[in-house]
Amino acid sequence: MLSMAIMHGAFNERRRACVEGLVRKIGVKQIQDLLFDFTVVQDWHKQGPWPVARECWTRALESSGSHHLVLQDDATICEDFLEGCLALIAAKPDNPISLYSNRKICEKAKAEDARWVMIPDGTWGVAMILPKSLITEFLDWSDRHIHPTFRPYDSRLAMFCVKQKIEVFCPTPSLADHEGHAPSLIGNDRTPRSRTARWFIGGQSPLDLDWKGGKELRGPNNLSSTYWKHYRD
């Protein structure tokens, strides 16, 4: 069902250690047993996020999996990570799934113990799952409509989902976070809250939660209007 690629800033020593940590956390046996394909797309020449992300998504087209996960090398992940991803896919097989979210509505989700928040532009690049059926459409759309110098890959995906009216779902709590890892390689170091999940699952297993029957909330579209200057018809 699932294939996976890690976006890796291989030129950075600390990020190389992060990738080894992610593999240990996920587990070699889980990678072998639960994934159709696993790859690390390495950026040694500071190409930037979009060329690396595009290659990560393209790898899915060579796999027999129905869904593809792209994980950034600075992610923090939960216990039973791959098993949790499969449970999420079973609940939302036709939608993009962002395993990380830091919107304020996630605090409401925590207060109400909701399992999902639908956020129109909720495509954080930390950890994203797409149905394989959407990947070619997204890549073709991005090549046609977004200026090639536009760097943020997750904003490209957000623009695609908003424009195509594709609902993006964020599990609450999040299965991935940014907390505790290396500084941003593309200048995204702001306040700690801006780069950490509002509600991270922490040490709890996602297998303990009901992803098919839980409450769902709907959040607003907060996509910056400045991004659209990079859009072309």
XYZ file of C-alpha atoms in Angstrom:
233
model
C 0.000 0.000 0.000
C 2.695 2.523 0.991
C 6.047 3.658 -0.363
C 8.250 6.291 1.256
C 11.008 8.798 0.500
C 13.025 10.984 2.856
C 14.037 14.496 1.733
C 17.632 14.750 2.895
C 19.965 17.747 3.073
C 22.997 15.485 2.880
C 25.444 18.400 2.812
C 24.641 19.030 6.494
C 26.382 16.755 8.988
C 23.659 16.981 11.595
C 20.981 16.092 9.053
C 22.923 12.976 8.087
C 22.691 11.884 11.707
C 18.962 12.709 11.668
C 18.351 10.286 8.798
C 20.081 7.463 10.646
C 17.943 8.278 13.680
C 14.749 8.158 11.619
C 15.646 4.749 10.197
C 16.317 3.426 13.697
C 13.069 4.908 14.997
C 10.972 3.494 12.173
C 12.714 0.136 12.354
C 14.438 -1.838 9.618
C 11.957 -4.706 9.904
C 9.013 -2.330 9.591
C 10.588 -0.775 6.494
C 11.084 -4.218 4.979
C 7.650 -5.565 5.924
C 5.359 -2.548 5.521
C 6.755 -0.542 2.603
C 6.757 -1.352 -1.089
C 9.740 0.943 -1.518
C 11.955 3.111 0.686
C 14.457 5.665 -0.562
C 16.460 8.632 0.667
C 16.741 11.447 -1.887
C 20.005 13.200 -1.105
C 20.792 16.847 -1.774
C 24.573 17.284 -1.686
C 24.655 20.512 -3.697
C 22.066 22.691 -1.928
C 19.540 22.453 -4.746
C 16.761 23.557 -2.416
C 13.498 21.985 -1.315
C 11.522 21.849 -4.558
C 13.949 19.834 -6.740
C 14.442 17.352 -3.897
C 10.737 17.122 -3.092
C 9.867 16.687 -6.767
C 12.274 13.776 -6.994
C 10.775 12.270 -3.825
C 7.268 12.374 -5.287
C 8.478 11.095 -8.651
C 9.889 7.994 -6.952
C 6.317 7.011 -6.083
C 5.504 6.566 -9.765
C 8.028 3.718 -9.921
C 6.414 1.904 -6.976
C 3.440 -0.442 -6.907
C 2.086 1.216 -3.764
C -1.242 3.049 -3.708
C 0.101 5.866 -1.480
C 3.409 7.631 -0.996
C 4.888 9.297 2.083
C 7.479 12.064 1.872
C 9.256 12.781 5.161
C 11.736 15.566 5.837
C 14.984 14.585 7.498
C 14.393 16.965 10.440
C 11.116 15.330 11.470
C 10.399 13.821 14.857
C 8.108 10.804 14.539
C 5.925 8.834 16.907
C 5.955 5.209 18.007
C 4.483 2.688 15.534
C 4.934 5.312 12.839
C 4.404 3.252 9.695
C 1.603 1.233 11.251
C -0.046 4.533 12.181
C 0.330 5.844 8.636
C -1.423 2.761 7.294
C -4.270 3.266 9.764
C -4.654 6.874 8.565
C -4.693 5.794 4.929
C -7.387 3.241 5.699
C -9.494 6.039 7.182
C -8.838 8.655 4.438
C -7.725 6.713 1.344
C -8.624 9.403 -1.212
C -7.216 12.516 0.456
C -3.833 14.134 1.063
C -2.823 13.598 4.696
C -0.464 15.915 6.559
C 1.071 14.116 9.524
C 2.061 17.479 11.039
C -0.009 20.586 11.725
C 0.557 23.732 13.749
C -2.672 25.658 13.169
C -4.571 27.004 16.150
C -7.607 24.848 15.352
C -5.532 21.859 16.477
C -5.810 23.209 20.017
C -9.598 23.076 19.639
C -9.247 19.533 18.315
C -7.274 18.617 21.431
C -9.877 20.185 23.734
C -12.650 18.256 21.953
C -10.560 15.109 21.373
C -11.249 15.304 17.627
C -9.407 12.878 15.348
C -9.146 14.989 12.199
C -8.976 18.594 11.072
C -9.638 19.423 7.428
C -7.438 22.394 6.494
C -7.679 23.528 2.836
C -4.003 24.540 2.683
C -2.740 22.160 5.383
C 0.136 20.620 3.430
C 3.148 20.987 5.709
C 6.241 19.468 4.160
C 7.408 17.814 7.382
C 5.477 14.635 6.576
C 2.925 14.289 3.773
C 1.032 11.327 2.362
C -0.553 11.500 -1.096
C -2.584 8.929 -2.972
C -0.515 7.861 -5.953
C -3.426 8.860 -8.198
C -2.848 12.537 -7.253
C 0.920 12.675 -7.644
C 1.194 12.922 -11.423
C -1.628 15.459 -11.452
C 0.143 17.567 -8.818
C 3.532 17.445 -10.542
C 2.062 18.315 -13.943
C -0.009 21.133 -12.454
C 2.999 22.550 -10.625
C 5.161 22.443 -13.753
C 2.475 24.284 -15.739
C 1.344 26.840 -13.200
C 4.102 27.614 -10.661
C 7.250 29.540 -11.497
C 10.261 27.175 -11.364
C 12.179 29.441 -8.959
C 9.459 29.230 -6.268
C 11.212 27.291 -3.497
C 8.627 26.128 -0.908
C 7.379 22.751 -2.081
C 4.636 22.451 0.529
C 3.195 25.799 -0.595
C 3.079 24.464 -4.160
C 1.084 21.519 -2.887
C -1.187 23.807 -0.853
C -1.887 25.963 -3.918
C -2.679 22.843 -5.942
C -5.116 21.509 -3.333
C -6.828 24.888 -2.894
C -7.100 25.491 -6.628
C -8.348 21.968 -7.355
C -10.656 21.944 -4.293
C -9.004 18.835 -2.850
C -9.601 18.415 0.877
C -6.458 17.974 2.994
C -6.811 16.145 6.301
C -4.536 16.494 9.327
C -4.755 13.812 12.019
C -5.059 15.114 15.531
C -2.855 14.488 17.323
C -0.057 14.827 14.751
C 2.162 11.810 14.114
C 5.165 14.003 13.262
C 6.804 17.073 14.738
C 9.831 19.333 14.240
C 10.770 19.608 17.870
C 14.351 19.050 18.972
C 16.067 18.909 15.599
C 18.538 20.977 13.631
C 17.967 24.579 12.526
C 16.189 25.180 9.235
C 18.354 24.838 6.125
C 16.223 27.351 4.189
C 15.898 30.180 6.690
C 12.666 29.182 8.416
C 13.931 29.759 11.957
C 11.267 31.850 13.637
C 9.586 31.333 16.986
C 9.625 27.726 18.277
C 5.828 27.499 18.039
C 5.905 28.313 14.313
C 7.883 25.123 13.633
C 6.344 22.665 16.092
C 3.056 20.789 16.059
C 0.244 22.238 18.142
C -0.630 18.735 19.355
C 1.963 15.993 18.877
C 1.087 12.457 19.863
C 4.416 12.043 21.692
C 4.945 8.612 23.206
C 1.392 7.417 22.582
C 0.823 4.911 19.781
C -1.495 6.017 16.933
C -2.824 2.465 16.955
C -4.593 3.267 20.230
C -6.846 5.842 18.518
C -9.974 5.439 16.383
C -9.167 7.164 13.092
C -12.298 5.985 11.295
C -14.901 6.952 13.849
C -13.528 10.075 15.521
C -14.832 13.626 15.387
C -13.741 15.906 12.510
C -13.278 19.684 12.542
C -12.888 22.057 9.595
C -10.342 24.855 9.584
C -9.981 27.984 7.438
C -7.755 28.521 4.438
C -4.770 30.609 5.613
C -2.693 30.357 2.443
C -0.723 33.579 2.022
C -1.917 35.709 -0.880
C 1.722 36.503 -1.700
C 2.209 32.957 -2.978
C -0.155 33.551 -5.872
C 2.273 35.960 -7.520
C 4.232 32.822 -8.426
C 1.162 31.320 -10.136
C 0.678 31.521 -13.896
C -2.355 30.435 -15.949
